[in-house]
N, CA and C of each residue as an Amber inpcrd file, in Angstrom:
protein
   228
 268.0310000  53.5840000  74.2160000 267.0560000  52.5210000  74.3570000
 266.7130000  52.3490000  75.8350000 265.3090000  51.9150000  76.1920000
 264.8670000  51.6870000  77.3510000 264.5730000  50.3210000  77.3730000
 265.0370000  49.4010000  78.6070000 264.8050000  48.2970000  78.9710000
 263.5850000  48.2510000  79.8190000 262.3090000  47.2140000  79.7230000
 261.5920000  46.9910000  80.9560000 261.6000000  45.4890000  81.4050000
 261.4660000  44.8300000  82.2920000 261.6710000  44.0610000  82.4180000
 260.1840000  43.1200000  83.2040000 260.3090000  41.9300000  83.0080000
 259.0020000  41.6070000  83.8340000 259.4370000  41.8570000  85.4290000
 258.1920000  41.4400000  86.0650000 258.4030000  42.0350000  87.7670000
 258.8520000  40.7250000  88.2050000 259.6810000  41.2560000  89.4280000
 260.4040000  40.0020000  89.3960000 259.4080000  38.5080000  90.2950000
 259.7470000  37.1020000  90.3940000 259.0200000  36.0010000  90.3900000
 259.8270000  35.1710000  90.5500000 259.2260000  34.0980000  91.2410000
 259.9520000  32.5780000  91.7170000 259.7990000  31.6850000  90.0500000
 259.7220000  32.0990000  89.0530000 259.2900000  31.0870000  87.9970000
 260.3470000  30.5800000  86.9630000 260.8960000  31.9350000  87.1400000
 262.2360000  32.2080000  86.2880000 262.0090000  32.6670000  85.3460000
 260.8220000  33.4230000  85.1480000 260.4260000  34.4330000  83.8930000
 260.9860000  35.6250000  83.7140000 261.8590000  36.1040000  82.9620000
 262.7950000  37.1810000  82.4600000 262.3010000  37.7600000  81.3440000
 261.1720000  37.8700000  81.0420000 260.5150000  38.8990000  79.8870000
 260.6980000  40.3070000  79.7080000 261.1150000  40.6710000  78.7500000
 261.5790000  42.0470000  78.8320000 261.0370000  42.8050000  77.1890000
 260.9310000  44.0950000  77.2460000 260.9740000  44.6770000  76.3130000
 261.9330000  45.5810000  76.0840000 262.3480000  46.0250000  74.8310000
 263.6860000  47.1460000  74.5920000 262.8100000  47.7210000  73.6330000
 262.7340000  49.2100000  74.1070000 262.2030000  50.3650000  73.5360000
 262.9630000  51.6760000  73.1770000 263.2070000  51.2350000  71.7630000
 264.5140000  52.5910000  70.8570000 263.1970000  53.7320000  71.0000000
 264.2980000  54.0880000  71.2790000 263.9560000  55.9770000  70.8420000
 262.9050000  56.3070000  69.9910000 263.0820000  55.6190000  68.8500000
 262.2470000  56.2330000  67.8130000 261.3890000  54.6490000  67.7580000
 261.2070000  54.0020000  67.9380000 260.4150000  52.9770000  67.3640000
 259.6320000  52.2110000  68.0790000 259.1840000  50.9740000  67.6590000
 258.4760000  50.4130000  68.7600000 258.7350000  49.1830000  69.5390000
 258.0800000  49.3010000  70.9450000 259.0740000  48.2220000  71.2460000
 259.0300000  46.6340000  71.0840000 259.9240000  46.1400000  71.4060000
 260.5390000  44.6700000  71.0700000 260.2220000  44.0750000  72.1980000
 259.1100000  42.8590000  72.1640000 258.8970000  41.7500000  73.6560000
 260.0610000  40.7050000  73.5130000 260.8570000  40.2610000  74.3530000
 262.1250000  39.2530000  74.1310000 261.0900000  38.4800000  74.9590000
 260.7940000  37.3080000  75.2490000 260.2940000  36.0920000  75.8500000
 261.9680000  35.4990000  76.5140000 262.2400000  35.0490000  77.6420000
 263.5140000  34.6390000  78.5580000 262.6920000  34.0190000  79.6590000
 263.5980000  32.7460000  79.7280000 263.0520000  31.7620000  80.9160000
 264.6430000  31.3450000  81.5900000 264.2990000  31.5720000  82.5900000
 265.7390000  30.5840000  83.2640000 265.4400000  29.3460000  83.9760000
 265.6280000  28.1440000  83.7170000 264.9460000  26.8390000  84.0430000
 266.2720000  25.9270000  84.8030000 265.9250000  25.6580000  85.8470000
 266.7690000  24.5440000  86.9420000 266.6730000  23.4840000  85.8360000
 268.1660000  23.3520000  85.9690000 268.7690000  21.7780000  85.6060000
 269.5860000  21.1170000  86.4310000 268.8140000  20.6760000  87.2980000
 269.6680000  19.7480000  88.3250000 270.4230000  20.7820000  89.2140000
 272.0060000  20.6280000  89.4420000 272.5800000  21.4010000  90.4830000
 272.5460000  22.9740000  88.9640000 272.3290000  23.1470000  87.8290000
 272.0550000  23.6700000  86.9150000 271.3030000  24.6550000  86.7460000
 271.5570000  25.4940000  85.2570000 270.4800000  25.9020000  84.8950000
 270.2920000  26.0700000  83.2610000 269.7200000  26.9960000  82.4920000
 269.3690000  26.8400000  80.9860000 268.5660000  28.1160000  80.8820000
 268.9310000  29.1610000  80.2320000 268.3270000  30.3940000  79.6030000
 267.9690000  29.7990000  78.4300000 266.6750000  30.6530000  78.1320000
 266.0400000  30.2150000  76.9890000 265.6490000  31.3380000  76.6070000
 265.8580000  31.6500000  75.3790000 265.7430000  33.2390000  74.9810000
 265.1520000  33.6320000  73.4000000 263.8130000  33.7240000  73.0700000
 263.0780000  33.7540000  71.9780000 263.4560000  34.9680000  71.3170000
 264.1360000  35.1310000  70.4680000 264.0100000  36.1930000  69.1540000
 263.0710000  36.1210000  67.9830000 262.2520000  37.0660000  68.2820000
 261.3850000  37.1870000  67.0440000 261.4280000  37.9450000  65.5700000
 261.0700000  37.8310000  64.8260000 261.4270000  38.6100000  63.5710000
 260.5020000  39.7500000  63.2470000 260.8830000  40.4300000  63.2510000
 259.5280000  41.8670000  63.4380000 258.9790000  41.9800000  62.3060000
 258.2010000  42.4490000  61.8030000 257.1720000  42.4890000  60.7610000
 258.2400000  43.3860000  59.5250000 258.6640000  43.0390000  58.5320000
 259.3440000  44.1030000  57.9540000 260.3780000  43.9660000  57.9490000
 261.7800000  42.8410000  58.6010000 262.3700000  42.7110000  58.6920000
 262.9870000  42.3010000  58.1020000 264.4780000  42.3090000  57.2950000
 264.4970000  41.4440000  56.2940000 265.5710000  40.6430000  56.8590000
 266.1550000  39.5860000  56.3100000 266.5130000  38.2550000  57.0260000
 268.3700000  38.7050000  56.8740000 268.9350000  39.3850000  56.6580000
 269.7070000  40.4750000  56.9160000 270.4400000  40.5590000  57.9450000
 268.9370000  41.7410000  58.5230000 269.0770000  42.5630000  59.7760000
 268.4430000  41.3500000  60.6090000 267.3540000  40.3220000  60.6360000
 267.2570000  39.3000000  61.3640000 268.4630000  38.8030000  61.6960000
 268.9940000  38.1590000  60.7670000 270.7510000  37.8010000  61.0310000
 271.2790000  38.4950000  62.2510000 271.5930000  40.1210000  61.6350000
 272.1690000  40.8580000  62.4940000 271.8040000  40.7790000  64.3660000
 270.6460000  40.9500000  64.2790000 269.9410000  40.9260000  65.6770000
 270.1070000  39.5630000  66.8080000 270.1570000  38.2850000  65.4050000
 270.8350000  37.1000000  66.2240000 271.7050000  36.9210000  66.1160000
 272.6370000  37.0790000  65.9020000 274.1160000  37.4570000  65.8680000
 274.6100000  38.3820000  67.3880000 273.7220000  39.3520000  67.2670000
 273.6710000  40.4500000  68.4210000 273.4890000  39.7990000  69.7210000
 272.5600000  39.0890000  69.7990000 271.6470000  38.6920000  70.7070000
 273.1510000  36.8740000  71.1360000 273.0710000  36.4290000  70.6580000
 274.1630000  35.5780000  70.5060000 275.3960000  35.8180000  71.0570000
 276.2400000  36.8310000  70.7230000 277.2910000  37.3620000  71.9160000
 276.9030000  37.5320000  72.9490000 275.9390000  38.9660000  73.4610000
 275.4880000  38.7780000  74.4420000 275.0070000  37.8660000  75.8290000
 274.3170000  36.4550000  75.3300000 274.3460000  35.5530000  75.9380000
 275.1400000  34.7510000  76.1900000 276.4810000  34.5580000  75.2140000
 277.7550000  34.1400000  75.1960000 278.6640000  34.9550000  76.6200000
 278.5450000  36.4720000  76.3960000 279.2150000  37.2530000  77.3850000
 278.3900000  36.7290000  79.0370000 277.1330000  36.9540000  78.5580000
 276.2830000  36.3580000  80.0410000 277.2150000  34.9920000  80.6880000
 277.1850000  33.8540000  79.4370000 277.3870000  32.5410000  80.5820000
 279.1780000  32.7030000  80.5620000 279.7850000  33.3720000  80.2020000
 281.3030000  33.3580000  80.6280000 280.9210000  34.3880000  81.7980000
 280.5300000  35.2870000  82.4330000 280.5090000  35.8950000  83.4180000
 279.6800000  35.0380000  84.5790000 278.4270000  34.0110000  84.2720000
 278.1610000  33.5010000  85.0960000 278.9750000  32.0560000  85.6280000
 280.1810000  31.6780000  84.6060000 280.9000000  30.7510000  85.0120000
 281.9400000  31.0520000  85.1360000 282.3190000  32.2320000  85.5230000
 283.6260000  33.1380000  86.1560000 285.1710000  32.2660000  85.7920000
């Protein structure tokens, strides 16, 4: 899989796409937003056309650790 990512910006826009091998790719929508001395990822999963609520599951489930692993590494 290939990651692209948006270019980087003072806004806190983290838009990215993941492009498998064989298929097409996936826009993730990601904002990182100041909260006070703070902050707050915000991270849109969409359900792809065809998907069945399953493998939706699966993908937020997926997507769910991941951001779990993110804020234990960003709160060391």
């Amino acid at each position: 899989m290939t990651l692209r990512f948006s270019p980087h910006n003072d806004h806190g826009v983290l838009d990215h796409s993941v492009i498998p091998d064989d298929g097409e790719p996936m826009h993730n929508p990601m904002r990182l937003l100041a909260n006070g001395d703070d902050c707050e990822l915000v991270f849109t999963l969409y359900r792809r056309p065809g998907m069945s609520e399953d493998e939706f599951a699966r993908d937020a489930a997926w997507v769910s650790r991941d951001l779990a692993k993110l804020k234990a590494l960003l709160a060391g």
